[in-house]
Amino acid sequence: MNGTDLMFLYELLIENGNLGSYGITADHLQFLIGLAGMAILYYLLQPLMSLLIRLKWARALTYFSISFILLFFLTWFELYQGITDQGKMEFSDLASSSFSIVFFGIILLVSHLASELKRYVKRRYRKSAVR
């Protein structure tokens, strides 16, 4: 959602919907959108996190957690630059950072697959040596 979408939503609900007369402001609207987003993401991601915990995929869980935290801080930094005029606020920087997160994830995946393949070959070799 960009700023114009939020303004449209604000005009639709607050001004045209006469919700302003009930004391509802744009801050309340932002709060409700954030709350709805958190609830939706929680219920969408909770089964995935439970599955990762049951499968004991600590690397994947750590990767997802750190990626979200990193994106949060990078977004905060870009907004800070724009607010304080201490740099150029460019969200293309976030896209580059997102690419680095995906690239690191691919490296982790290849590393994990290589170690699993190595473990499989060792087990297979032991079974054939025992016979």
CSV table of C-alpha atoms in Angstrom, one decimal:
chain,number,residue,atom,x,y,z
A,1,MET,CA,0.0,0.0,0.0
A,2,ASN,CA,1.4,3.3,-0.9
A,3,GLY,CA,0.5,6.8,0.3
A,4,THR,CA,-2.2,7.4,-2.3
A,5,ASP,CA,-3.9,4.1,-1.4
A,6,LEU,CA,-4.0,5.1,2.2
A,7,MET,CA,-5.3,8.5,1.4
A,8,PHE,CA,-8.1,6.9,-0.7
A,9,LEU,CA,-8.9,4.6,2.2
A,10,TYR,CA,-8.8,7.5,4.6
A,11,GLU,CA,-11.1,9.6,2.5
A,12,LEU,CA,-13.5,6.6,1.9
A,13,LEU,CA,-13.8,5.6,5.5
A,14,ILE,CA,-13.2,8.8,7.5
A,15,GLU,CA,-14.5,11.6,5.4
A,16,ASN,CA,-17.1,10.0,3.2
A,17,GLY,CA,-18.1,7.3,5.7
A,18,ASN,CA,-18.7,9.9,8.4
A,19,LEU,CA,-16.5,7.9,10.8
A,20,GLY,CA,-14.8,11.1,11.7
A,21,SER,CA,-17.8,12.2,13.6
A,22,TYR,CA,-17.2,9.2,15.9
A,23,GLY,CA,-13.7,10.4,16.6
A,24,ILE,CA,-11.9,8.0,14.3
A,25,THR,CA,-8.8,9.6,12.8
A,26,ALA,CA,-6.1,8.5,10.3
A,27,ASP,CA,-4.0,7.2,13.3
A,28,HIS,CA,-6.8,4.9,14.3
A,29,LEU,CA,-7.1,3.7,10.7
A,30,GLN,CA,-3.3,3.0,10.6
A,31,PHE,CA,-3.5,1.1,13.9
A,32,LEU,CA,-6.4,-1.0,12.6
A,33,ILE,CA,-4.6,-1.8,9.3
A,34,GLY,CA,-1.4,-2.7,11.2
A,35,LEU,CA,-3.4,-4.9,13.7
A,36,ALA,CA,-5.2,-6.7,10.8
A,37,GLY,CA,-1.9,-7.2,9.0
A,38,MET,CA,-0.2,-8.7,12.1
A,39,ALA,CA,-3.2,-11.0,12.7
A,40,ILE,CA,-3.2,-12.2,9.1
A,41,LEU,CA,0.6,-12.8,9.0
A,42,TYR,CA,0.5,-14.5,12.4
A,43,TYR,CA,-2.1,-17.0,11.3
A,44,LEU,CA,-0.5,-17.5,7.9
A,45,LEU,CA,3.1,-18.0,9.2
A,46,GLN,CA,2.3,-19.9,12.5
A,47,PRO,CA,1.8,-23.3,10.7
A,48,LEU,CA,5.0,-22.8,8.8
A,49,MET,CA,7.0,-22.0,11.9
A,50,SER,CA,5.4,-25.0,13.7
A,51,LEU,CA,6.4,-27.3,10.8
A,52,LEU,CA,10.0,-26.0,10.9
A,53,ILE,CA,10.2,-26.6,14.6
A,54,ARG,CA,8.8,-30.1,14.3
A,55,LEU,CA,11.2,-30.9,11.4
A,56,LYS,CA,14.1,-29.4,13.5
A,57,TRP,CA,15.1,-27.1,10.7
A,58,ALA,CA,16.8,-24.6,12.9
A,59,ARG,CA,18.8,-23.1,10.0
A,60,ALA,CA,15.6,-22.2,8.1
A,61,LEU,CA,13.9,-20.8,11.1
A,62,THR,CA,17.0,-18.7,12.0
A,63,TYR,CA,17.2,-17.5,8.4
A,64,PHE,CA,13.6,-16.4,8.2
A,65,SER,CA,13.8,-14.7,11.6
A,66,ILE,CA,17.0,-12.8,10.9
A,67,SER,CA,15.7,-11.8,7.4
A,68,PHE,CA,12.6,-10.2,8.9
A,69,ILE,CA,14.7,-8.4,11.5
A,70,LEU,CA,17.2,-7.2,9.0
A,71,LEU,CA,14.5,-5.9,6.6
A,72,PHE,CA,12.9,-4.1,9.5
A,73,PHE,CA,16.1,-2.3,10.4
A,74,LEU,CA,16.9,-1.5,6.8
A,75,THR,CA,13.4,0.0,6.3
A,76,TRP,CA,13.8,1.9,9.5
A,77,PHE,CA,17.2,3.2,8.3
A,78,GLU,CA,15.8,4.3,4.9
A,79,LEU,CA,12.9,6.1,6.6
A,80,TYR,CA,15.4,7.7,9.1
A,81,GLN,CA,17.5,9.0,6.2
A,82,GLY,CA,14.4,10.5,4.6
A,83,ILE,CA,13.1,12.2,7.7
A,84,THR,CA,16.4,13.7,8.9
A,85,ASP,CA,17.7,14.5,5.4
A,86,GLN,CA,21.0,12.9,6.3
A,87,GLY,CA,21.0,10.9,3.1
A,88,LYS,CA,19.0,9.9,0.1
A,89,MET,CA,16.0,7.8,1.0
A,90,GLU,CA,15.8,5.2,-1.8
A,91,PHE,CA,13.8,2.1,-1.5
A,92,SER,CA,15.8,0.6,-4.3
A,93,ASP,CA,18.4,0.1,-1.5
A,94,LEU,CA,15.9,-2.2,0.2
A,95,ALA,CA,15.5,-4.1,-3.1
A,96,SER,CA,19.3,-4.6,-3.2
A,97,SER,CA,19.3,-5.7,0.4
A,98,SER,CA,16.4,-8.1,-0.3
A,99,PHE,CA,18.4,-9.6,-3.1
A,100,SER,CA,21.4,-10.2,-0.8
A,101,ILE,CA,19.0,-12.0,1.6
A,102,VAL,CA,17.8,-14.2,-1.1
A,103,PHE,CA,21.4,-14.9,-2.4
A,104,PHE,CA,22.5,-15.8,1.2
A,105,GLY,CA,19.4,-18.1,1.4
A,106,ILE,CA,20.5,-19.9,-1.8
A,107,ILE,CA,24.0,-20.3,-0.4
A,108,LEU,CA,22.5,-21.8,2.8
A,109,LEU,CA,20.3,-24.1,0.8
A,110,VAL,CA,23.2,-25.4,-1.4
A,111,SER,CA,25.3,-25.9,1.7
A,112,HIS,CA,22.5,-27.8,3.4
A,113,LEU,CA,21.8,-30.0,0.4
A,114,ALA,CA,25.6,-30.7,0.0
A,115,SER,CA,25.9,-31.8,3.7
A,116,GLU,CA,22.7,-34.0,3.4
A,117,LEU,CA,24.1,-35.6,0.2
A,118,LYS,CA,27.4,-36.2,2.0
A,119,ARG,CA,25.6,-37.8,5.0
A,120,TYR,CA,23.5,-39.9,2.6
A,121,VAL,CA,26.6,-41.2,0.8
A,122,LYS,CA,28.3,-42.0,4.0
A,123,ARG,CA,25.3,-44.0,5.3
A,124,ARG,CA,25.0,-45.8,2.0
A,125,TYR,CA,28.7,-46.6,2.0
A,126,ARG,CA,28.5,-48.0,5.6
A,127,LYS,CA,25.5,-50.2,4.7
A,128,SER,CA,27.3,-51.6,1.7
A,129,ALA,CA,30.5,-52.2,3.7
A,130,VAL,CA,28.6,-54.1,6.4
A,131,ARG,CA,27.1,-56.6,3.9
